């Protein structure tokens, strides 16, 4: 798994096609997350989905809506959600204690159908990039100066989109088999 990062988050603000998520968006987020998990599984069986994954993720998304340290954003109407991104602060899961993490944001829960094919980016990644830019704007609004995106090393289309958006590999997380 790659952690791709960028330090210049710009000041363009959130794209108008992206809005803050509400409770009515959770079913659509869960549906898109299931698509994301299927792509992850196609990339590597390590990411096999648990039978309770959708129910657990629904609970987590509803809980996340109440957390003030993150921004949950979506594209599209609740009935036809095109994608989602969650911009959250870095945690000790991501960095060892010696590092100051206060100025770093993490994008882990993030999906748009532009990324559905792990080898070929659809629509030049337009929708996925808009969600990414919205997350960057949310980080900048919170005074964060850096962001990183968690991405499987074999998800070539997502890596290409992130590379085009100015991200570089900062860290590699490996599975010992």
XYZ file of C-alpha atoms in Angstrom:
177
model
C 0.000 0.000 0.000
C 1.285 3.435 -0.915
C 0.881 6.632 1.043
C 1.019 9.387 -1.584
C 1.414 12.917 -0.294
C 1.246 16.531 -1.334
C 2.169 19.661 0.602
C 0.782 22.433 -1.620
C -2.965 22.155 -1.062
C -3.780 25.362 -2.911
C -6.533 27.810 -2.085
C -9.153 27.150 -4.753
C -11.859 26.105 -2.293
C -14.285 23.223 -2.607
C -15.573 22.580 -6.153
C -19.258 23.503 -6.452
C -20.166 19.980 -7.592
C -19.021 18.605 -4.223
C -21.097 19.103 -1.070
C -20.980 18.083 2.561
C -22.559 14.693 3.209
C -25.751 14.254 5.215
C -27.443 11.273 6.820
C -29.444 10.712 3.629
C -26.172 10.154 1.741
C -25.021 7.237 3.900
C -26.752 4.489 1.833
C -25.112 5.851 -1.328
C -21.733 6.087 0.391
C -22.077 2.460 1.515
C -22.988 1.390 -2.037
C -19.958 3.183 -3.498
C -17.763 1.804 -0.696
C -18.840 -1.728 -1.665
C -17.704 -0.977 -5.235
C -14.420 0.292 -3.819
C -13.992 -2.875 -1.756
C -14.679 -5.037 -4.825
C -11.931 -3.217 -6.722
C -9.601 -3.685 -3.749
C -10.360 -7.424 -3.728
C -9.692 -7.656 -7.485
C -6.316 -6.024 -6.861
C -5.406 -8.361 -3.999
C -7.403 -11.080 -2.162
C -6.017 -9.671 1.109
C -8.901 -7.178 0.859
C -11.640 -9.836 0.953
C -14.817 -8.230 2.252
C -16.280 -9.416 5.548
C -19.932 -10.496 5.400
C -20.885 -7.734 7.856
C -18.835 -5.037 6.105
C -21.764 -3.017 4.738
C -23.636 -2.991 8.057
C -20.498 -2.032 9.976
C -19.564 0.645 7.448
C -23.093 2.081 7.633
C -22.720 2.434 11.391
C -19.275 3.974 11.017
C -20.473 6.483 8.395
C -23.392 7.549 10.596
C -20.985 7.948 13.521
C -18.470 9.814 11.341
C -21.117 12.392 10.466
C -21.092 13.413 14.144
C -17.301 13.768 14.411
C -16.146 17.366 14.148
C -12.561 16.593 13.158
C -13.386 15.471 9.607
C -15.256 16.512 6.503
C -17.410 13.984 4.668
C -18.166 15.099 1.123
C -20.103 13.674 -1.792
C -20.963 14.293 -5.426
C -24.495 13.825 -6.721
C -27.858 13.512 -5.074
C -28.493 10.996 -2.280
C -30.469 8.893 -4.779
C -27.635 8.923 -7.337
C -24.396 9.409 -5.440
C -21.419 9.661 -7.794
C -18.663 9.428 -5.214
C -17.469 10.302 -1.730
C -14.375 11.387 0.142
C -13.627 11.704 3.842
C -10.964 14.237 4.809
C -9.779 13.356 8.306
C -6.821 14.242 10.498
C -3.778 11.995 10.631
C -3.635 9.644 13.608
C -1.039 7.582 15.426
C -2.089 4.674 13.199
C -0.404 6.553 10.350
C 2.630 8.091 12.109
C 4.848 7.076 15.035
C 4.769 9.211 18.207
C 7.929 11.202 17.376
C 6.150 13.006 14.520
C 3.987 16.116 14.752
C 0.799 15.165 12.923
C -1.300 18.259 13.597
C -0.821 19.713 10.114
C -1.473 16.545 8.115
C -4.741 15.254 6.693
C -5.526 11.727 5.536
C -7.723 10.544 2.696
C -8.462 6.844 3.075
C -12.218 6.436 2.518
C -12.483 7.783 -1.018
C -14.112 6.475 -4.184
C -15.508 7.600 -7.522
C -16.453 5.357 -10.490
C -13.637 7.011 -12.489
C -11.402 4.692 -10.441
C -13.427 1.476 -10.912
C -10.948 -0.076 -13.328
C -7.681 -0.495 -11.419
C -5.595 -0.174 -14.583
C -7.407 2.427 -16.721
C -8.658 5.789 -15.455
C -12.122 6.732 -16.781
C -13.054 10.286 -17.843
C -9.485 11.481 -17.195
C -10.353 11.106 -13.511
C -12.426 14.291 -13.554
C -14.899 13.311 -10.821
C -12.271 11.607 -8.663
C -10.033 14.668 -8.943
C -12.869 17.002 -7.933
C -13.412 14.963 -4.774
C -9.675 15.028 -4.097
C -9.575 18.818 -4.502
C -12.556 19.142 -2.149
C -10.682 17.167 0.510
C -7.605 19.349 0.027
C -9.750 22.477 0.433
C -11.217 21.043 3.644
C -7.719 20.411 4.993
C -6.597 23.922 4.044
C -9.679 25.379 5.764
C -8.621 23.521 8.929
C -5.095 24.935 8.729
C -3.458 21.727 7.512
C -0.597 22.085 5.065
C -0.134 18.490 3.914
C -2.293 15.587 2.833
C -1.715 11.955 2.050
C -3.880 9.422 0.281
C -3.822 5.709 1.083
C -3.693 3.713 -2.176
C -2.909 0.084 -3.024
C 0.330 -0.165 -5.017
C -1.400 -2.111 -7.798
C -4.225 0.427 -8.294
C -2.537 1.964 -11.341
C -5.450 4.196 -12.392
C -5.697 5.808 -8.959
C -1.935 6.284 -8.768
C -1.963 7.952 -12.206
C -4.738 10.333 -11.114
C -2.894 11.177 -7.881
C 0.367 11.679 -9.758
C -1.368 14.080 -12.172
C -2.753 15.925 -9.129
C 0.745 16.495 -7.726
C 1.044 13.596 -5.271
C 4.232 11.604 -4.731
C 4.874 8.353 -2.888
C 5.928 9.217 0.648
C 5.713 5.829 2.340
C 5.121 2.164 1.500
C 3.239 -0.259 3.743
C 3.892 -3.922 2.940
C 2.094 -7.143 3.735
C 4.388 -9.961 4.831
C 3.199 -13.198 3.303
